[in-house]
mmCIF file of C-alpha atoms in Angstrom:
data_model
loop_
_atom_site.group_PDB
_atom_site.id
_atom_site.type_symbol
_atom_site.label_atom_id
_atom_site.label_comp_id
_atom_site.label_asym_id
_atom_site.label_seq_id
_atom_site.Cartn_x
_atom_site.Cartn_y
_atom_site.Cartn_z
ATOM 1 C CA MET N 1 0.000 0.000 0.000
ATOM 2 C CA LYS N 2 1.401 3.437 -0.884
ATOM 3 C CA SER N 3 2.045 5.887 1.931
ATOM 4 C CA GLY N 4 0.346 9.275 2.051
ATOM 5 C CA VAL N 5 3.530 10.971 0.904
ATOM 6 C CA THR N 6 3.897 8.578 -2.028
ATOM 7 C CA ARG N 7 0.280 9.133 -3.175
ATOM 8 C CA LEU N 8 0.647 12.890 -2.923
ATOM 9 C CA VAL N 9 3.945 12.781 -4.768
ATOM 10 C CA THR N 10 2.401 10.768 -7.605
ATOM 11 C CA ILE N 11 -0.254 13.433 -8.127
ATOM 12 C CA ALA N 12 2.279 16.274 -7.874
ATOM 13 C CA VAL N 13 4.686 14.708 -10.321
ATOM 14 C CA THR N 14 1.900 13.906 -12.785
ATOM 15 C CA VAL N 15 0.679 17.500 -12.786
ATOM 16 C CA ALA N 16 4.180 18.982 -12.943
ATOM 17 C CA VAL N 17 5.245 16.816 -15.858
ATOM 18 C CA VAL N 18 2.856 18.769 -18.068
ATOM 19 C CA GLY N 19 5.211 21.732 -17.742
ATOM 20 C CA VAL N 20 8.391 19.796 -18.469
ATOM 21 C CA VAL N 21 9.978 19.888 -21.885
ATOM 22 C CA ALA N 22 11.482 16.682 -23.263
ATOM 23 C CA VAL N 23 14.532 14.992 -21.812
ATOM 24 C CA VAL N 24 17.360 15.008 -24.295
ATOM 25 C CA GLY N 25 20.289 12.609 -24.407
ATOM 26 C CA GLY N 26 19.532 10.296 -21.480
ATOM 27 C CA ARG N 27 21.122 12.320 -18.598
ATOM 28 C CA LYS N 28 20.881 15.839 -19.814
ATOM 29 C CA LEU N 29 18.250 18.399 -20.339
ATOM 30 C CA ALA N 30 14.874 19.102 -18.844
ATOM 31 C CA GLY N 31 13.725 22.660 -18.435
ATOM 32 C CA TRP N 32 10.572 24.289 -17.268
ATOM 33 C CA ALA N 33 7.922 25.104 -19.860
ATOM 34 C CA GLY N 34 7.897 28.723 -20.800
ATOM 35 C CA GLY N 35 11.690 28.981 -21.048
ATOM 36 C CA LEU N 36 12.309 30.092 -17.455
ATOM 37 C CA GLY N 37 15.910 28.932 -17.625
ATOM 38 C CA ARG N 38 15.604 26.020 -15.195
ATOM 39 C CA PRO N 39 18.961 24.196 -14.759
ATOM 40 C CA THR N 40 19.349 20.959 -16.653
ATOM 41 C CA ASP N 41 18.134 17.809 -14.948
ATOM 42 C CA VAL N 42 20.285 14.897 -13.808
ATOM 43 C CA THR N 43 18.898 11.443 -14.459
ATOM 44 C CA ALA N 44 19.870 8.002 -13.264
ATOM 45 C CA PRO N 45 22.440 5.992 -15.246
ATOM 46 C CA ALA N 46 20.795 3.896 -17.945
ATOM 47 C CA ASN N 47 22.253 0.623 -16.693
ATOM 48 C CA VAL N 48 20.988 0.798 -13.106
ATOM 49 C CA VAL N 49 19.764 -2.518 -11.687
ATOM 50 C CA ALA N 50 16.832 -1.904 -9.375
ATOM 51 C CA GLY N 51 16.787 -3.213 -5.815
ATOM 52 C CA ALA N 52 20.491 -2.961 -4.987
ATOM 53 C CA PRO N 53 21.104 -1.647 -1.426
ATOM 54 C CA ILE N 54 23.050 1.609 -1.341
ATOM 55 C CA THR N 55 24.164 3.992 1.402
ATOM 56 C CA ILE N 56 23.816 7.698 0.627
ATOM 57 C CA GLU N 57 25.356 10.598 2.530
ATOM 58 C CA VAL N 58 23.373 13.853 2.517
ATOM 59 C CA PRO N 59 25.680 16.793 3.342
ATOM 60 C CA ALA N 60 24.607 19.458 5.815
ATOM 61 C CA GLY N 61 22.724 22.329 4.212
ATOM 62 C CA SER N 62 21.623 20.348 1.163
ATOM 63 C CA ALA N 63 18.480 21.606 -0.554
ATOM 64 C CA ALA N 64 15.974 19.295 -2.230
ATOM 65 C CA ARG N 65 17.603 19.919 -5.625
ATOM 66 C CA GLN N 66 21.052 18.935 -4.340
ATOM 67 C CA ILE N 67 19.711 15.825 -2.631
ATOM 68 C CA GLY N 68 17.917 14.894 -5.832
ATOM 69 C CA VAL N 69 21.158 15.135 -7.806
ATOM 70 C CA ILE N 70 22.908 12.823 -5.326
ATOM 71 C CA LEU N 71 20.062 10.312 -5.498
ATOM 72 C CA ALA N 72 19.846 10.418 -9.289
ATOM 73 C CA GLU N 73 23.586 10.098 -9.860
ATOM 74 C CA ASN N 74 23.576 6.990 -7.678
ATOM 75 C CA GLY N 75 20.598 5.472 -9.454
ATOM 76 C CA VAL N 76 18.224 5.734 -6.522
ATOM 77 C CA VAL N 77 15.603 7.905 -8.253
ATOM 78 C CA PRO N 78 14.873 8.419 -11.958
ATOM 79 C CA SER N 79 15.945 12.054 -11.889
ATOM 80 C CA ALA N 80 16.851 14.960 -9.633
ATOM 81 C CA LEU N 81 13.855 16.879 -10.960
ATOM 82 C CA ALA N 82 11.466 14.069 -10.059
ATOM 83 C CA PHE N 83 12.745 14.119 -6.473
ATOM 84 C CA GLU N 84 12.558 17.898 -6.229
ATOM 85 C CA LEU N 85 9.000 17.847 -7.529
ATOM 86 C CA ALA N 86 8.153 15.181 -4.970
ATOM 87 C CA VAL N 87 9.497 17.361 -2.165
ATOM 88 C CA ARG N 88 7.717 20.477 -3.423
ATOM 89 C CA GLY N 89 4.469 18.626 -3.998
ATOM 90 C CA SER N 90 4.378 17.226 -0.471
ATOM 91 C CA GLY N 91 5.594 20.400 1.255
ATOM 92 C CA VAL N 92 8.206 18.675 3.380
ATOM 93 C CA ALA N 93 11.400 20.477 2.347
ATOM 94 C CA GLU N 94 12.041 21.691 5.898
ATOM 95 C CA ARG N 95 11.962 18.119 7.222
ATOM 96 C CA LEU N 96 14.894 16.882 5.150
ATOM 97 C CA GLN N 97 17.969 16.230 7.282
ATOM 98 C CA ALA N 98 21.654 15.734 6.656
ATOM 99 C CA GLY N 99 23.077 12.337 7.480
ATOM 100 C CA THR N 100 23.494 8.786 6.278
ATOM 101 C CA TYR N 101 20.615 6.888 4.666
ATOM 102 C CA ARG N 102 20.168 3.344 3.426
ATOM 103 C CA LEU N 103 18.124 3.168 0.223
ATOM 104 C CA GLU N 104 17.871 1.005 -2.902
ATOM 105 C CA THR N 105 18.517 1.676 -6.549
ATOM 106 C CA GLY N 106 15.494 2.021 -8.804
ATOM 107 C CA MET N 107 13.163 3.611 -6.257
ATOM 108 C CA THR N 108 10.495 6.087 -7.216
ATOM 109 C CA ALA N 109 10.949 9.662 -6.044
ATOM 110 C CA GLY N 110 8.142 9.176 -3.526
ATOM 111 C CA GLU N 111 9.632 5.988 -2.116
ATOM 112 C CA ALA N 112 13.025 7.643 -1.673
ATOM 113 C CA LEU N 113 11.408 10.638 -0.016
ATOM 114 C CA ASP N 114 9.575 8.355 2.421
ATOM 115 C CA VAL N 115 12.919 6.906 3.509
ATOM 116 C CA LEU N 116 14.541 10.308 3.940
ATOM 117 C CA LEU N 117 11.622 11.594 5.990
ATOM 118 C CA ARG N 118 12.221 8.841 8.553
ATOM 119 C CA GLY N 119 15.510 10.521 9.353
ATOM 120 C CA PRO N 120 19.120 9.415 8.950
ATOM 121 C CA ILE N 121 20.386 6.157 10.329
ATOM 122 C CA VAL N 122 22.398 6.410 13.520
ATOM 123 C CA ASP N 123 25.630 4.471 13.716
ATOM 124 C CA SER N 124 25.805 2.292 16.808
ATOM 125 C CA TYR N 125 28.023 -0.314 18.372
ATOM 126 C CA ARG N 126 27.806 -2.941 21.080
ATOM 127 C CA VAL N 127 29.696 -3.150 24.341
ATOM 128 C CA THR N 128 29.806 -6.284 26.493
ATOM 129 C CA VAL N 129 30.698 -6.237 30.181
ATOM 130 C CA ARG N 130 31.078 -9.645 31.829
ATOM 131 C CA GLU N 131 29.535 -10.604 35.153
ATOM 132 C CA GLY N 132 31.813 -10.531 38.183
ATOM 133 C CA LEU N 133 34.210 -7.829 36.993
ATOM 134 C CA TRP N 134 35.558 -5.332 39.503
ATOM 135 C CA VAL N 135 34.721 -1.704 38.755
ATOM 136 C CA THR N 136 38.338 -1.068 37.745
ATOM 137 C CA GLU N 137 38.096 -3.951 35.280
ATOM 138 C CA ILE N 138 34.786 -2.630 33.948
ATOM 139 C CA LEU N 139 36.379 0.716 33.149
ATOM 140 C CA ASP N 140 39.300 -1.022 31.447
ATOM 141 C CA SER N 141 36.866 -3.143 29.435
ATOM 142 C CA LEU N 142 34.863 -0.093 28.373
ATOM 143 C CA ALA N 143 38.030 1.737 27.360
ATOM 144 C CA ALA N 144 39.051 -1.235 25.210
ATOM 145 C CA GLN N 145 35.667 -1.297 23.440
ATOM 146 C CA THR N 146 35.003 2.418 22.959
ATOM 147 C CA LYS N 147 36.774 5.567 21.820
ATOM 148 C CA TYR N 148 37.245 6.744 25.410
ATOM 149 C CA ASP N 149 40.195 6.246 27.751
ATOM 150 C CA ARG N 150 40.058 4.764 31.232
ATOM 151 C CA GLU N 151 40.574 8.293 32.612
ATOM 152 C CA ASP N 152 37.526 9.524 30.700
ATOM 153 C CA PHE N 153 35.345 6.953 32.425
ATOM 154 C CA GLU N 154 36.836 7.619 35.857
ATOM 155 C CA SER N 155 36.100 11.310 35.453
ATOM 156 C CA ALA N 156 32.585 10.667 34.134
ATOM 157 C CA LEU N 157 31.638 8.515 37.131
ATOM 158 C CA SER N 158 31.443 11.611 39.318
ATOM 159 C CA ASN N 159 28.424 12.763 37.285
ATOM 160 C CA VAL N 160 26.573 9.434 37.243
ATOM 161 C CA ASP N 161 23.516 8.940 39.455
ATOM 162 C CA SER N 162 22.327 5.813 41.236
ATOM 163 C CA SER N 163 19.021 5.459 43.038
ATOM 164 C CA HIS N 164 20.544 2.770 45.273
ATOM 165 C CA GLY N 165 23.311 4.847 46.769
ATOM 166 C CA TYR N 166 26.284 3.845 44.661
ATOM 167 C CA GLY N 167 29.000 6.389 43.981
ATOM 168 C CA GLY N 168 30.092 9.448 45.895
ATOM 169 C CA GLY N 169 33.277 7.972 47.328
ATOM 170 C CA GLY N 170 35.728 7.107 44.603
ATOM 171 C CA LEU N 171 35.924 4.048 42.367
ATOM 172 C CA ARG N 172 35.239 1.486 45.077
ATOM 173 C CA SER N 173 31.966 3.194 45.968
ATOM 174 C CA TRP N 174 30.739 2.121 42.522
ATOM 175 C CA GLU N 175 31.537 -1.538 43.104
ATOM 176 C CA GLY N 176 28.433 -3.535 42.213
ATOM 177 C CA GLY N 177 26.646 -0.455 40.892
ATOM 178 C CA LEU N 178 27.162 -1.018 37.152
ATOM 179 C CA PHE N 179 25.167 -3.844 35.634
ATOM 180 C CA PRO N 180 27.098 -6.341 33.493
ATOM 181 C CA ASP N 181 25.398 -6.919 30.158
ATOM 182 C CA THR N 182 25.640 -6.314 26.418
ATOM 183 C CA TYR N 183 24.617 -2.762 25.543
ATOM 184 C CA GLU N 184 24.113 -0.928 22.274
ATOM 185 C CA PHE N 185 25.187 2.706 22.149
ATOM 186 C CA THR N 186 25.059 5.332 19.436
ATOM 187 C CA SER N 187 28.438 6.394 18.098
ATOM 188 C CA ASP N 188 28.099 9.807 19.739
ATOM 189 C CA ALA N 189 27.259 8.474 23.224
ATOM 190 C CA SER N 190 29.477 10.096 25.856
ATOM 191 C CA ALA N 191 31.422 8.245 28.543
ATOM 192 C CA GLU N 192 28.952 9.586 31.086
ATOM 193 C CA GLU N 193 25.965 8.339 29.075
ATOM 194 C CA ILE N 194 27.498 4.874 28.814
ATOM 195 C CA LEU N 195 28.080 4.650 32.561
ATOM 196 C CA GLN N 196 24.700 6.162 33.393
ATOM 197 C CA ARG N 197 22.984 3.532 31.268
ATOM 198 C CA MET N 198 24.813 0.789 33.192
ATOM 199 C CA ALA N 199 24.011 2.370 36.561
ATOM 200 C CA THR N 200 20.352 2.843 35.664
ATOM 201 C CA THR N 201 20.143 -0.747 34.451
ATOM 202 C CA MET N 202 21.573 -1.984 37.759
ATOM 203 C CA ASP N 203 18.989 0.100 39.633
ATOM 204 C CA GLN N 204 16.259 -1.448 37.498
ATOM 205 C CA ARG N 205 17.539 -4.993 37.984
ATOM 206 C CA ILE N 206 17.739 -4.549 41.749
ATOM 207 C CA GLU N 207 14.206 -3.169 41.825
ATOM 208 C CA ALA N 208 12.913 -6.044 39.686
ATOM 209 C CA VAL N 209 14.057 -8.619 42.243
ATOM 210 C CA ASP N 210 11.752 -9.569 45.127
ATOM 211 C CA TRP N 211 13.920 -9.114 48.222
ATOM 212 C CA SER N 212 11.157 -9.773 50.762
ATOM 213 C CA GLU N 213 12.447 -13.256 51.664
ATOM 214 C CA LEU N 214 15.910 -11.917 52.431
ATOM 215 C CA GLU N 215 14.476 -8.986 54.359
ATOM 216 C CA THR N 216 12.571 -11.347 56.651
ATOM 217 C CA LEU N 217 15.951 -12.843 57.535
ATOM 218 C CA GLY N 218 17.206 -9.422 58.635
ATOM 219 C CA PHE N 219 19.177 -8.358 55.558
ATOM 220 C CA ASN N 220 18.573 -5.254 53.477
ATOM 221 C CA THR N 221 18.799 -4.875 49.717
ATOM 222 C CA ARG N 222 22.296 -3.410 49.878
ATOM 223 C CA GLU N 223 23.510 -6.472 51.771
ATOM 224 C CA GLY N 224 21.668 -8.641 49.290
ATOM 225 C CA VAL N 225 23.717 -7.164 46.437
ATOM 226 C CA ILE N 226 26.916 -7.822 48.407
ATOM 227 C CA ILE N 227 25.861 -11.455 48.846
ATOM 228 C CA ALA N 228 25.028 -11.604 45.135
ATOM 229 C CA SER N 229 28.524 -10.367 44.278
ATOM 230 C CA ILE N 230 30.030 -13.151 46.398
ATOM 231 C CA VAL N 231 27.821 -15.698 44.666
ATOM 232 C CA GLU N 232 28.913 -14.302 41.291
ATOM 233 C CA ALA N 233 32.563 -14.664 42.230
ATOM 234 C CA GLU N 234 32.220 -18.187 43.618
ATOM 235 C CA ALA N 235 29.632 -19.948 41.439
ATOM 236 C CA LYS N 236 30.339 -21.337 38.007
ATOM 237 C CA LEU N 237 27.000 -23.085 37.422
ATOM 238 C CA ASP N 238 23.581 -21.507 37.855
ATOM 239 C CA GLU N 239 22.288 -24.404 39.927
ATOM 240 C CA ASP N 240 24.987 -23.746 42.536
ATOM 241 C CA ARG N 241 24.165 -20.066 42.995
ATOM 242 C CA PRO N 242 21.218 -20.329 45.440
ATOM 243 C CA LEU N 243 23.050 -23.074 47.374
ATOM 244 C CA ILE N 244 26.134 -20.883 47.797
ATOM 245 C CA ALA N 245 23.906 -17.981 48.837
ATOM 246 C CA GLY N 246 22.387 -20.283 51.442
ATOM 247 C CA VAL N 247 25.829 -21.201 52.799
ATOM 248 C CA VAL N 248 26.714 -17.506 53.131
ATOM 249 C CA LEU N 249 23.515 -16.838 55.069
ATOM 250 C CA ASN N 250 23.987 -19.883 57.303
ATOM 251 C CA ARG N 251 27.477 -18.775 58.300
ATOM 252 C CA LEU N 252 26.316 -15.214 58.931
ATOM 253 C CA GLU N 253 23.468 -16.425 61.125
ATOM 254 C CA LEU N 254 25.898 -18.572 63.153
ATOM 255 C CA ASP N 255 28.437 -15.717 63.435
ATOM 256 C CA MET N 256 30.981 -17.801 61.564
ATOM 257 C CA PRO N 257 33.564 -15.992 59.448
ATOM 258 C CA LEU N 258 32.676 -16.391 55.788
ATOM 259 C CA GLN N 259 36.243 -17.422 54.839
ATOM 260 C CA ILE N 260 35.623 -16.857 51.153
ATOM 261 C CA ASP N 261 38.712 -16.787 48.960
ATOM 262 C CA ALA N 262 37.159 -14.381 46.452
ATOM 263 C CA THR N 263 36.996 -11.641 49.095
ATOM 264 C CA VAL N 264 40.716 -12.042 49.824
ATOM 265 C CA LEU N 265 41.573 -11.904 46.132
ATOM 266 C CA TYR N 266 39.554 -8.706 45.922
ATOM 267 C CA ALA N 267 41.450 -7.282 48.895
ATOM 268 C CA LEU N 268 44.744 -8.155 47.204
ATOM 269 C CA GLY N 269 43.602 -6.849 43.831
ATOM 270 C CA GLU N 270 44.725 -10.062 42.152
ATOM 271 C CA ARG N 271 42.886 -12.593 40.026
ATOM 272 C CA GLY N 272 43.352 -16.359 39.966
ATOM 273 C CA LYS N 273 46.067 -16.484 42.589
ATOM 274 C CA ALA N 274 46.528 -19.550 44.804
ATOM 275 C CA LEU N 275 46.226 -17.963 48.227
ATOM 276 C CA SER N 276 49.034 -18.473 50.719
ATOM 277 C CA THR N 277 48.822 -18.420 54.505
ATOM 278 C CA LYS N 278 50.291 -14.923 54.371
ATOM 279 C CA ASP N 279 47.595 -13.820 51.927
ATOM 280 C CA LEU N 280 44.887 -14.992 54.292
ATOM 281 C CA GLN N 281 46.267 -12.638 56.942
ATOM 282 C CA VAL N 282 46.080 -9.500 54.805
ATOM 283 C CA ASP N 283 44.780 -6.548 56.800
ATOM 284 C CA SER N 284 41.656 -5.534 54.927
ATOM 285 C CA PRO N 285 37.945 -5.122 55.688
ATOM 286 C CA TYR N 286 37.415 -7.404 52.678
ATOM 287 C CA ASN N 287 39.347 -10.310 54.214
ATOM 288 C CA THR N 288 36.514 -12.522 55.430
ATOM 289 C CA TYR N 289 39.012 -14.893 57.045
ATOM 290 C CA ARG N 290 39.829 -12.174 59.581
ATOM 291 C CA VAL N 291 36.779 -9.910 59.574
ATOM 292 C CA GLN N 292 33.366 -11.092 60.703
ATOM 293 C CA GLY N 293 30.341 -10.527 58.508
ATOM 294 C CA LEU N 294 29.976 -9.263 54.975
ATOM 295 C CA PRO N 295 32.580 -7.118 53.235
ATOM 296 C CA PRO N 296 31.754 -3.389 53.208
ATOM 297 C CA THR N 297 30.830 -3.316 49.498
ATOM 298 C CA PRO N 298 30.155 -5.801 46.717
ATOM 299 C CA ILE N 299 33.288 -7.481 45.370
ATOM 300 C CA GLY N 300 32.242 -7.308 41.729
ATOM 301 C CA ALA N 301 29.315 -6.802 39.393
ATOM 302 C CA PRO N 302 26.634 -9.461 39.954
ATOM 303 C CA GLY N 303 24.425 -10.576 37.091
ATOM 304 C CA LEU N 304 20.698 -11.156 37.365
ATOM 305 C CA ALA N 305 21.069 -14.871 38.190
ATOM 306 C CA SER N 306 23.220 -14.048 41.215
ATOM 307 C CA LEU N 307 20.865 -11.284 42.353
ATOM 308 C CA GLU N 308 17.983 -13.754 42.212
ATOM 309 C CA ALA N 309 20.037 -16.369 44.062
ATOM 310 C CA ALA N 310 20.846 -13.928 46.857
ATOM 311 C CA ALA N 311 17.180 -12.972 47.152
ATOM 312 C CA HIS N 312 16.001 -16.595 47.105
ATOM 313 C CA PRO N 313 18.695 -18.730 48.758
ATOM 314 C CA VAL N 314 18.279 -22.451 49.244
ATOM 315 C CA ARG N 315 17.919 -22.980 52.981
ATOM 316 C CA SER N 316 19.881 -25.990 54.148
ATOM 317 C CA LYS N 317 22.353 -27.030 56.837
ATOM 318 C CA TYR N 318 25.313 -26.603 54.531
ATOM 319 C CA LEU N 319 28.206 -24.556 55.883
ATOM 320 C CA TYR N 320 30.893 -25.469 53.349
ATOM 321 C CA TYR N 321 31.335 -26.042 49.644
ATOM 322 C CA VAL N 322 34.175 -27.258 47.457
ATOM 323 C CA LEU N 323 34.795 -27.130 43.722
ATOM 324 C CA THR N 324 34.640 -30.817 42.819
ATOM 325 C CA ASP N 325 33.816 -30.808 39.128
ATOM 326 C CA LYS N 326 36.081 -29.645 36.315
ATOM 327 C CA ALA N 327 32.963 -28.258 34.652
ATOM 328 C CA GLY N 328 32.621 -25.853 37.586
ATOM 329 C CA GLY N 329 30.214 -27.689 39.884
ATOM 330 C CA HIS N 330 30.481 -27.580 43.677
ATOM 331 C CA SER N 331 29.754 -30.151 46.361
ATOM 332 C CA PHE N 332 28.330 -29.056 49.693
ATOM 333 C CA ALA N 333 28.968 -30.202 53.253
ATOM 334 C CA GLU N 334 27.374 -29.708 56.649
ATOM 335 C CA THR N 335 30.455 -30.467 58.756
ATOM 336 C CA TYR N 336 34.124 -29.583 58.604
ATOM 337 C CA ASP N 337 35.096 -33.253 58.351
ATOM 338 C CA GLU N 338 32.835 -33.674 55.325
ATOM 339 C CA PHE N 339 34.401 -30.561 53.830
ATOM 340 C CA LEU N 340 37.919 -31.956 54.303
ATOM 341 C CA ALA N 341 36.904 -35.234 52.682
ATOM 342 C CA LEU N 342 35.425 -33.435 49.669
ATOM 343 C CA LYS N 343 38.513 -31.267 49.384
ATOM 344 C CA ALA N 344 40.842 -34.265 49.469
ATOM 345 C CA GLN N 345 38.830 -36.000 46.755
ATOM 346 C CA ALA N 346 38.850 -32.873 44.597
ATOM 347 C CA LYS N 347 42.636 -32.745 44.886
ATOM 348 C CA ARG N 348 42.968 -36.398 43.911
ATOM 349 C CA ASP N 349 40.746 -35.747 40.910
ATOM 350 C CA GLY N 350 42.889 -32.817 39.869
ATOM 351 C CA VAL N 351 40.047 -30.322 40.197
ATOM 352 C CA ILE N 352 41.853 -28.121 42.736
ATOM 353 C CA PRO N 353 45.608 -27.808 43.459
#
């Protein structure tokens, strides 16, 4: 079905053609009737194959006539005059914008005008931020995937807002406040806009989770996100996430130190290190071998699965877990002796060092 613009253009072109003298020589002449000295027309090349995709750039300040010439020379419309008549007949000259457009060869003037009236295409790109990254790693990842430097993002963070209280105290105050996901941004998006989108998405994800179960256990949403960040750091398989969250809660309720390696690695600022006895003694509020309770902030960016796991933990008697599967699965234990047995078996199986 033809659009309103296309129908109107058809009428306008039909009427206007009465005043057009003949086209001479394929790409040359076409003046107004009455000898008003109209510039010669530009027509499409004779060998144009219709339906071929083509990208057209319309320069800033281009009038309908100039746009028509560009379209005709590239075989998009039959002639520059036909396009200009289409614009005049529909009264939309002021709506034409500079920019990049995707059209096809062999279009009618009305069809091409319809495309241009939708506005230029906006170049965009995708950015992926993995779950569990520290905020410093997120900024490095963004710098590697965008035109901005790490320093640009650090500076921009001071202008980013969070409805859940993140920010306001340096980089670490943003830990857990930027949601890990794949985002699409326009090419002109600023560093601040990129970070604000991630912060707003985290706010939305937190609000979408039902925290009432955790709240009945005496924990607030902020603590829930901290638990979720621990789950994100420890779990490899989704089925383990609510079980690990349950272990964290059980130890907190019994006033047991969490003794979670991921919190020590965060305190050290190192990834994948085999922790030594000296490492476990590091003086840091994030060292859950020495400090009771939860760390003061999240230790990474939790994804939605970990947020849900923290909000809906599996309640059990488990107090320990060990990585026992090379695919990333954990086994769980109620007693320390059971934990030691699982750990010994995992070592024999070559799962842990």
